[in-house]
Tab-separated table of C-alpha atoms in Angstrom:
chain	number	residue	atom	x	y	z
S	1	MET	CA	0.031	0.152	-0.102
S	2	ARG	CA	1.312	3.424	-0.737
S	3	ILE	CA	-0.173	6.943	0.214
S	4	GLU	CA	0.239	9.915	-2.070
S	5	ARG	CA	-0.498	13.375	-0.405
S	6	ILE	CA	-1.884	16.043	-3.425
S	7	THR	CA	-1.019	19.249	-2.283
S	8	SER	CA	-1.654	21.653	-5.523
S	9	TRP	CA	-4.596	22.218	-7.532
S	10	ASP	CA	-2.815	21.406	-10.532
S	11	ASP	CA	-1.694	17.949	-9.209
S	12	LEU	CA	-5.216	17.259	-8.473
S	13	ALA	CA	-6.619	18.273	-11.686
S	14	ALA	CA	-4.252	16.086	-13.494
S	15	MET	CA	-6.133	12.936	-11.070
S	16	ALA	CA	-9.443	14.136	-12.458
S	17	SER	CA	-10.093	10.532	-14.393
S	18	TYR	CA	-9.160	8.601	-11.153
S	19	TRP	CA	-11.186	10.813	-8.790
S	20	GLU	CA	-14.514	10.000	-11.201
S	21	ALA	CA	-13.354	6.505	-11.180
S	22	VAL	CA	-13.767	5.864	-7.726
S	23	ALA	CA	-16.664	8.462	-6.927
S	24	GLY	CA	-19.203	5.530	-7.721
S	25	GLU	CA	-22.332	4.411	-6.563
S	26	GLY	CA	-23.577	6.099	-3.475
S	27	VAL	CA	-21.494	9.229	-3.771
S	28	PRO	CA	-23.621	12.551	-3.499
S	29	VAL	CA	-23.163	15.438	-6.125
S	30	PHE	CA	-21.215	17.447	-3.616
S	31	LEU	CA	-18.207	14.991	-4.075
S	32	SER	CA	-18.366	14.796	-7.906
S	33	TRP	CA	-15.523	16.071	-9.622
S	34	PRO	CA	-17.400	18.868	-11.381
S	35	TRP	CA	-18.753	20.285	-8.195
S	36	VAL	CA	-15.027	20.171	-6.479
S	37	ARG	CA	-13.377	21.801	-9.492
S	38	ILE	CA	-15.938	24.629	-9.928
S	39	TRP	CA	-15.763	25.238	-5.949
S	40	GLN	CA	-11.855	25.250	-6.090
S	41	ARG	CA	-12.258	27.921	-8.841
S	42	HIS	CA	-14.893	30.137	-7.380
S	43	LEU	CA	-14.607	29.517	-3.335
S	44	ALA	CA	-11.671	27.752	-2.071
S	45	LYS	CA	-9.521	29.653	0.220
S	46	GLY	CA	-6.382	26.913	0.723
S	47	GLN	CA	-4.774	24.152	-0.962
S	48	PRO	CA	-5.891	20.291	-1.462
S	49	TRP	CA	-4.731	17.757	1.208
S	50	VAL	CA	-6.172	14.637	-0.374
S	51	LEU	CA	-4.880	11.366	0.403
S	52	ALA	CA	-4.740	8.788	-2.469
S	53	VAL	CA	-4.641	5.104	-1.522
S	54	TRP	CA	-2.749	3.103	-4.007
S	55	LEU	CA	-2.851	-0.822	-3.759
S	56	ASP	CA	-0.760	-2.849	-6.143
S	57	GLY	CA	-0.013	0.243	-8.227
S	58	GLU	CA	-3.938	0.702	-8.395
S	59	LEU	CA	-6.027	3.588	-6.913
S	60	ALA	CA	-8.145	2.102	-4.003
S	61	GLY	CA	-9.768	5.312	-2.910
S	62	LEU	CA	-9.421	9.242	-2.260
S	63	ALA	CA	-9.690	11.115	1.307
S	64	PRO	CA	-11.110	14.616	-0.458
S	65	TRP	CA	-9.837	16.890	2.106
S	66	GLY	CA	-8.118	20.451	1.589
S	67	ILE	CA	-6.256	22.768	4.146
S	68	GLU	CA	-6.520	26.297	4.849
S	69	ARG	CA	-5.237	28.532	7.485
S	70	ARG	CA	-7.822	30.146	9.793
S	71	ARG	CA	-7.425	31.857	13.228
S	72	GLY	CA	-3.887	30.931	13.077
S	73	MET	CA	-4.407	27.532	12.592
S	74	ARG	CA	-4.440	24.941	9.898
S	75	TRP	CA	-7.715	23.346	9.320
S	76	LEU	CA	-8.608	20.161	7.555
S	77	ARG	CA	-11.925	19.923	5.793
S	78	PHE	CA	-13.620	18.168	3.273
S	79	LEU	CA	-13.297	19.600	-0.059
S	80	GLY	CA	-16.373	21.686	-0.872
S	81	ASP	CA	-17.098	22.706	3.056
S	82	GLY	CA	-17.899	26.062	3.870
S	83	PRO	CA	-20.869	28.352	2.674
S	84	LEU	CA	-22.126	25.556	0.174
S	85	LEU	CA	-23.288	23.342	3.158
S	86	PRO	CA	-22.667	19.966	1.655
S	87	ASP	CA	-23.749	16.722	2.994
S	88	HIS	CA	-23.233	13.168	2.744
S	89	LEU	CA	-19.290	13.479	2.629
S	90	ASP	CA	-17.033	10.482	2.866
S	91	ILE	CA	-14.168	8.870	1.750
S	92	LEU	CA	-14.274	8.126	-2.439
S	93	ALA	CA	-13.620	4.413	-2.577
S	94	HIS	CA	-15.290	1.094	-3.930
S	95	PRO	CA	-17.361	-0.680	-1.089
S	96	ALA	CA	-14.827	-3.388	-1.013
S	97	HIS	CA	-11.665	-0.964	-0.283
S	98	LYS	CA	-13.617	1.392	1.848
S	99	MET	CA	-12.891	0.514	5.180
S	100	GLN	CA	-8.805	0.004	4.047
S	101	VAL	CA	-8.872	3.319	2.694
S	102	GLY	CA	-10.472	4.743	5.481
S	103	ARG	CA	-8.032	3.112	7.898
S	104	ALA	CA	-5.030	4.311	5.865
S	105	ALA	CA	-6.068	8.143	5.557
S	106	VAL	CA	-6.696	8.079	9.491
S	107	GLU	CA	-3.400	6.579	10.350
S	108	HIS	CA	-1.940	9.053	8.113
S	109	LEU	CA	-3.800	11.861	9.655
S	110	ARG	CA	-2.269	10.327	13.322
S	111	ARG	CA	1.086	10.116	11.751
S	112	TYR	CA	1.556	13.344	10.431
S	113	ARG	CA	-0.389	15.338	12.974
S	114	ARG	CA	2.120	17.796	13.252
S	115	ASP	CA	0.910	19.120	9.536
S	116	TRP	CA	-2.292	19.866	10.747
S	117	ASP	CA	-4.166	21.861	13.929
S	118	VAL	CA	-7.790	21.387	13.617
S	119	LEU	CA	-9.579	18.511	11.781
S	120	SER	CA	-13.557	19.531	11.028
S	121	LEU	CA	-15.468	16.918	9.024
S	122	ARG	CA	-18.911	18.117	9.052
S	123	SER	CA	-21.901	16.073	7.638
S	124	ILE	CA	-20.377	12.787	7.582
S	125	ALA	CA	-22.249	10.025	5.344
S	126	GLN	CA	-24.182	8.184	7.983
S	127	ALA	CA	-23.015	4.759	7.034
S	128	SER	CA	-19.137	5.728	6.435
S	129	PRO	CA	-16.622	4.051	8.566
S	130	LEU	CA	-14.952	7.435	8.927
S	131	PRO	CA	-16.462	8.453	12.362
S	132	GLY	CA	-15.471	4.957	14.270
S	133	LEU	CA	-12.019	4.876	12.676
S	134	LEU	CA	-11.253	8.321	13.820
S	135	ALA	CA	-12.608	7.631	17.482
S	136	ALA	CA	-10.119	4.811	17.737
S	137	SER	CA	-7.035	6.642	16.376
S	138	LEU	CA	-7.636	10.343	17.601
S	139	ARG	CA	-9.050	12.101	20.401
S	140	CYS	CA	-12.170	13.588	19.036
S	141	HIS	CA	-15.055	15.072	20.061
S	142	PHE	CA	-18.413	14.570	18.137
S	143	ARG	CA	-20.546	17.713	17.742
S	144	PRO	CA	-24.605	17.210	17.542
S	145	PRO	CA	-25.323	15.627	14.148
S	146	ILE	CA	-26.376	16.955	10.860
S	147	VAL	CA	-30.374	16.040	10.475
S	148	CYS	CA	-31.133	15.237	6.751
S	149	PRO	CA	-34.569	14.146	6.175
S	150	TYR	CA	-35.283	12.361	3.231
S	151	ILE	CA	-38.388	10.822	1.298
S	152	PRO	CA	-37.426	7.101	0.056
S	153	LEU	CA	-39.563	6.276	-2.951
S	154	GLU	CA	-38.424	2.999	-4.108
S	155	GLY	CA	-41.272	0.398	-4.584
S	156	VAL	CA	-43.959	3.575	-4.957
S	157	PRO	CA	-45.573	2.994	-8.259
S	158	ASP	CA	-47.273	6.432	-8.972
S	159	TRP	CA	-47.828	9.661	-7.289
S	160	GLU	CA	-51.565	8.763	-6.256
S	161	THR	CA	-50.300	5.555	-4.468
S	162	PHE	CA	-47.968	8.028	-2.627
S	163	LEU	CA	-50.365	10.681	-1.760
S	164	ARG	CA	-52.473	7.504	-0.286
S	165	THR	CA	-49.866	5.779	1.726
S	166	ARG	CA	-47.326	8.501	2.771
S	167	ILE	CA	-49.225	11.557	3.028
S	168	SER	CA	-51.948	12.435	5.920
S	169	ALA	CA	-55.398	12.720	4.879
S	170	SER	CA	-55.724	16.498	6.093
S	171	MET	CA	-52.563	17.404	3.858
S	172	ARG	CA	-54.080	15.501	0.975
S	173	LYS	CA	-57.128	17.031	1.069
S	174	LYS	CA	-57.044	20.377	2.712
S	175	GLY	CA	-53.359	21.157	1.560
S	176	LEU	CA	-52.132	19.846	-1.623
S	177	ARG	CA	-55.416	19.427	-3.457
S	178	TYR	CA	-57.168	22.140	-1.933
S	179	LEU	CA	-54.504	24.651	-2.862
S	180	GLU	CA	-53.574	23.488	-6.492
S	181	ASN	CA	-57.200	23.589	-7.340
S	182	LEU	CA	-57.788	27.222	-5.746
S	183	LEU	CA	-55.032	28.188	-7.987
S	184	LYS	CA	-56.071	26.910	-10.954
S	185	ARG	CA	-59.783	27.831	-10.063
S	186	ARG	CA	-58.591	31.525	-9.737
S	187	PHE	CA	-56.229	31.502	-12.407
S	188	PRO	CA	-57.817	29.252	-15.504
S	189	GLY	CA	-55.213	28.241	-18.202
S	190	GLN	CA	-52.372	30.277	-16.414
S	191	VAL	CA	-50.888	27.749	-13.860
S	192	SER	CA	-47.739	25.702	-15.161
S	193	TYR	CA	-45.070	23.660	-13.828
S	194	THR	CA	-41.600	23.629	-15.940
S	195	ARG	CA	-38.166	21.937	-15.068
S	196	ILE	CA	-35.327	23.996	-17.184
S	197	SER	CA	-33.794	21.966	-19.956
S	198	HIS	CA	-32.863	24.473	-22.676
S	199	PRO	CA	-29.454	26.239	-22.278
S	200	GLU	CA	-30.843	29.296	-23.425
S	201	ASP	CA	-33.283	29.661	-20.672
S	202	LEU	CA	-30.850	28.929	-17.809
S	203	PRO	CA	-29.264	32.015	-17.170
S	204	GLY	CA	-32.890	33.856	-16.601
S	205	ALA	CA	-34.149	30.995	-14.350
S	206	MET	CA	-30.949	31.022	-12.347
S	207	GLU	CA	-31.229	34.770	-11.787
S	208	THR	CA	-34.813	34.577	-10.977
S	209	PHE	CA	-34.148	31.891	-8.449
S	210	PHE	CA	-31.380	34.367	-7.075
S	211	GLN	CA	-33.711	37.217	-6.911
S	212	LEU	CA	-36.511	35.396	-5.221
S	213	HIS	CA	-34.300	33.627	-2.832
S	214	LEU	CA	-32.522	36.948	-1.528
S	215	ARG	CA	-36.295	38.904	-1.477
S	216	ARG	CA	-37.643	36.283	0.774
S	217	TRP	CA	-34.658	36.201	3.115
S	218	HIS	CA	-34.385	40.215	3.054
S	219	ALA	CA	-38.147	40.257	3.728
S	220	ARG	CA	-37.441	38.361	7.268
S	221	GLY	CA	-34.921	40.866	7.983
S	222	MET	CA	-32.237	38.018	7.536
S	223	SER	CA	-29.085	37.607	5.645
S	224	THR	CA	-28.317	34.543	3.386
S	225	PRO	CA	-24.852	32.930	1.802
S	226	LEU	CA	-26.238	33.939	-1.382
S	227	GLU	CA	-25.474	37.431	-1.124
S	228	ASP	CA	-21.975	36.375	-1.928
S	229	GLU	CA	-21.548	36.977	-5.490
S	230	ARG	CA	-18.842	34.146	-5.666
S	231	LEU	CA	-21.363	31.829	-4.516
S	232	ARG	CA	-23.682	32.651	-7.137
S	233	ASP	CA	-20.979	32.519	-9.713
S	234	PHE	CA	-20.391	29.019	-8.192
S	235	HIS	CA	-23.906	28.209	-9.041
S	236	ARG	CA	-24.146	29.658	-12.207
S	237	GLU	CA	-21.127	27.721	-13.606
S	238	MET	CA	-22.406	24.268	-11.729
S	239	ALA	CA	-26.133	24.990	-13.058
S	240	VAL	CA	-24.581	24.927	-16.728
S	241	ILE	CA	-22.509	21.872	-16.204
S	242	ALA	CA	-25.356	20.014	-14.711
S	243	LEU	CA	-27.576	21.040	-17.410
S	244	GLU	CA	-25.275	19.313	-19.580
S	245	ARG	CA	-25.146	16.239	-17.939
S	246	ASP	CA	-28.814	15.685	-17.355
S	247	TRP	CA	-28.292	16.209	-13.565
S	248	LEU	CA	-29.865	19.819	-13.414
S	249	GLY	CA	-33.486	19.958	-11.446
S	250	LEU	CA	-34.325	23.533	-11.639
S	251	TYR	CA	-37.953	23.803	-11.525
S	252	GLN	CA	-40.580	26.845	-11.689
S	253	LEU	CA	-44.052	27.069	-11.043
S	254	ARG	CA	-45.668	29.843	-12.940
S	255	VAL	CA	-48.979	31.774	-12.813
S	256	GLY	CA	-48.940	33.846	-16.355
S	257	ASP	CA	-45.455	35.108	-16.794
S	258	THR	CA	-44.958	35.259	-13.039
S	259	VAL	CA	-42.589	32.753	-11.271
S	260	ILE	CA	-44.163	32.088	-7.761
S	261	ALA	CA	-41.813	29.559	-6.871
S	262	THR	CA	-38.606	27.820	-7.853
S	263	GLN	CA	-36.260	24.879	-6.726
S	264	TYR	CA	-32.755	24.116	-7.450
S	265	GLY	CA	-31.568	20.805	-6.903
S	266	PHE	CA	-29.887	17.922	-8.622
S	267	HIS	CA	-30.842	14.676	-9.868
S	268	PHE	CA	-27.693	12.454	-9.401
S	269	GLN	CA	-27.120	9.105	-9.324
S	270	ASN	CA	-30.853	8.121	-9.023
S	271	ILE	CA	-31.481	10.481	-6.233
S	272	PHE	CA	-33.018	14.076	-6.174
S	273	TYR	CA	-31.180	16.654	-4.037
S	274	ASP	CA	-33.623	19.502	-2.960
S	275	TYR	CA	-30.514	22.189	-2.660
S	276	GLN	CA	-32.530	25.469	-2.340
S	277	HIS	CA	-35.912	26.838	-2.942
S	278	ALA	CA	-37.762	30.067	-3.006
S	279	PHE	CA	-40.959	31.474	-3.449
S	280	HIS	CA	-42.662	34.847	-4.238
S	281	PRO	CA	-43.699	36.365	-1.209
S	282	ASP	CA	-46.903	37.775	-2.644
S	283	TRP	CA	-48.075	34.350	-3.387
S	284	GLY	CA	-47.772	32.725	0.158
S	285	ASP	CA	-51.292	32.424	0.810
S	286	TYR	CA	-50.929	29.621	-1.926
S	287	SER	CA	-48.126	27.738	-0.468
S	288	PRO	CA	-46.453	27.877	-3.850
S	289	GLY	CA	-43.311	25.858	-2.294
S	290	ARG	CA	-45.364	22.659	-1.144
S	291	LEU	CA	-47.251	22.540	-4.647
S	292	LEU	CA	-43.654	22.705	-6.223
S	293	ILE	CA	-42.251	19.668	-3.853
S	294	ALA	CA	-45.354	17.963	-4.802
S	295	TYR	CA	-44.592	18.087	-8.510
S	296	ILE	CA	-41.090	17.365	-8.015
S	297	VAL	CA	-41.690	14.196	-5.819
S	298	ALA	CA	-44.199	13.064	-8.805
S	299	GLU	CA	-41.590	13.432	-11.271
S	300	CYS	CA	-39.023	11.518	-9.216
S	301	ILE	CA	-41.314	8.531	-9.243
S	302	ARG	CA	-42.180	8.939	-12.680
S	303	LEU	CA	-38.391	8.877	-13.360
S	304	GLY	CA	-37.926	6.145	-10.872
S	305	ARG	CA	-35.798	8.037	-8.482
S	306	ARG	CA	-35.330	6.165	-5.382
S	307	GLU	CA	-35.046	9.072	-3.075
S	308	TYR	CA	-36.083	12.630	-2.725
S	309	ASP	CA	-33.425	13.902	-0.059
S	310	PHE	CA	-34.211	17.462	1.593
S	311	LEU	CA	-30.453	17.708	2.751
S	312	GLU	CA	-29.358	19.260	6.238
S	313	GLY	CA	-32.266	21.051	8.153
S	314	GLU	CA	-35.302	20.186	10.417
S	315	GLU	CA	-37.673	22.748	9.075
S	316	ALA	CA	-41.266	21.617	9.936
S	317	TYR	CA	-42.458	21.635	6.228
S	318	LYS	CA	-40.066	18.700	5.636
S	319	PHE	CA	-42.003	16.708	8.046
S	320	SER	CA	-45.166	16.958	6.246
S	321	TRP	CA	-43.577	15.014	3.757
S	322	THR	CA	-41.603	12.320	5.565
S	323	ARG	CA	-40.562	11.123	9.164
S	324	GLU	CA	-37.197	9.578	7.732
S	325	VAL	CA	-33.772	10.967	8.615
S	326	ARG	CA	-30.127	10.286	8.671
S	327	ARG	CA	-28.029	11.730	11.421
S	328	ASN	CA	-24.647	12.798	9.675
S	329	PRO	CA	-21.877	12.701	12.342
S	330	TYR	CA	-19.847	15.804	12.716
S	331	VAL	CA	-16.335	14.994	13.872
S	332	VAL	CA	-13.849	17.487	15.326
S	333	ALA	CA	-10.160	16.936	16.717
S	334	GLY	CA	-7.366	19.066	17.541
S	335	THR	CA	-3.341	18.454	17.412
S	336	GLY	CA	-1.045	20.474	19.474
S	337	LEU	CA	-1.500	23.061	22.378
S	338	ARG	CA	-4.068	25.454	20.284
S	339	GLY	CA	-5.878	22.643	18.483
S	340	ARG	CA	-6.442	20.700	21.653
S	341	LEU	CA	-7.636	24.015	23.323
S	342	TRP	CA	-9.940	24.591	20.361
S	343	MET	CA	-11.606	21.089	20.622
S	344	GLU	CA	-11.997	21.360	24.218
S	345	ALA	CA	-13.877	24.913	23.903
S	346	VAL	CA	-16.295	23.290	21.177
S	347	SER	CA	-17.008	20.635	23.168
S	348	LEU	CA	-17.657	22.755	26.102
S	349	ARG	CA	-19.800	24.850	23.821
S	350	ASP	CA	-21.822	21.826	22.821
S	351	ARG	CA	-22.521	20.528	26.359
S	352	LEU	CA	-23.653	23.868	27.398
S	353	ALA	CA	-25.662	24.098	24.114
S	354	GLY	CA	-27.178	20.734	25.357
S	355	MET	CA	-28.226	21.952	28.784
S	356	ARG	CA	-30.450	24.588	27.610
S	357	PRO	CA	-34.276	24.540	28.281
């Protein structure tokens, strides 16, 4: 076994074909090579610290980490972490090699702990062996897990079956059907649902998404990461690539020429990732966001998707659709005096937060 540490973006770019080869079934869109490469161009603040594990001359897997200097310390995190808030992150490896690759990566962390100060691995895939391996080799603190609700769709033959078996009668009759019928009665012939599929429609649709998202948050007196032009540039470029690869799930609910709700997500490896959504505040009485989710769930069933993933967050509206959740581990560790003090401070803060009534 040989471990190679990749610490330059040019060297990592030369590994793109290897990355895509080991990023197989079960890897989220947030660890796809296009996502990571576009993130590097627009948002990366440090350098890669990717561990390539080779077995008998063949690449067995990658630990997709990066390092940056923050608060005078060297932080190791997953590539792509930060304001994008990716979920289900993990080592990239074939299932048969994942434990071996994980063990080798963690041993490298332990052996070369003088090369980093803080390890902060957020929203690790729930089934990953990584948290257990880290706990066995390093002094770690497990922060509160990242809760990700999802709708399992395997075995659901059609939308009507889903409504009848998965949705409460009150939401079915007084919610979805009532609201849609009300909207169509008041605006006959004007209600339409669209998935963006043509390149010429994409720029305008993305700007509409940004505008509605910002308007919604600002109306509540709150800020949002999408105020950052660099973040919007990331999504503009990612949406182009996603559309080319048939990953893009950018949807609109319209009344006439007015977009009253929009949803931005990804169809990737038979899962729909509900990344972000927005709706027109003047149309809130019709719950357009809920109606658009219903349309997308129905399309996911028709396309044979096995899951609709709401991603991080315990917002109440998600639990009107599902009770299923994943609890993704959030593991931190520190080395050296400053790193250990930081970890102890985080641990104390989490304990105090857990004691609040």
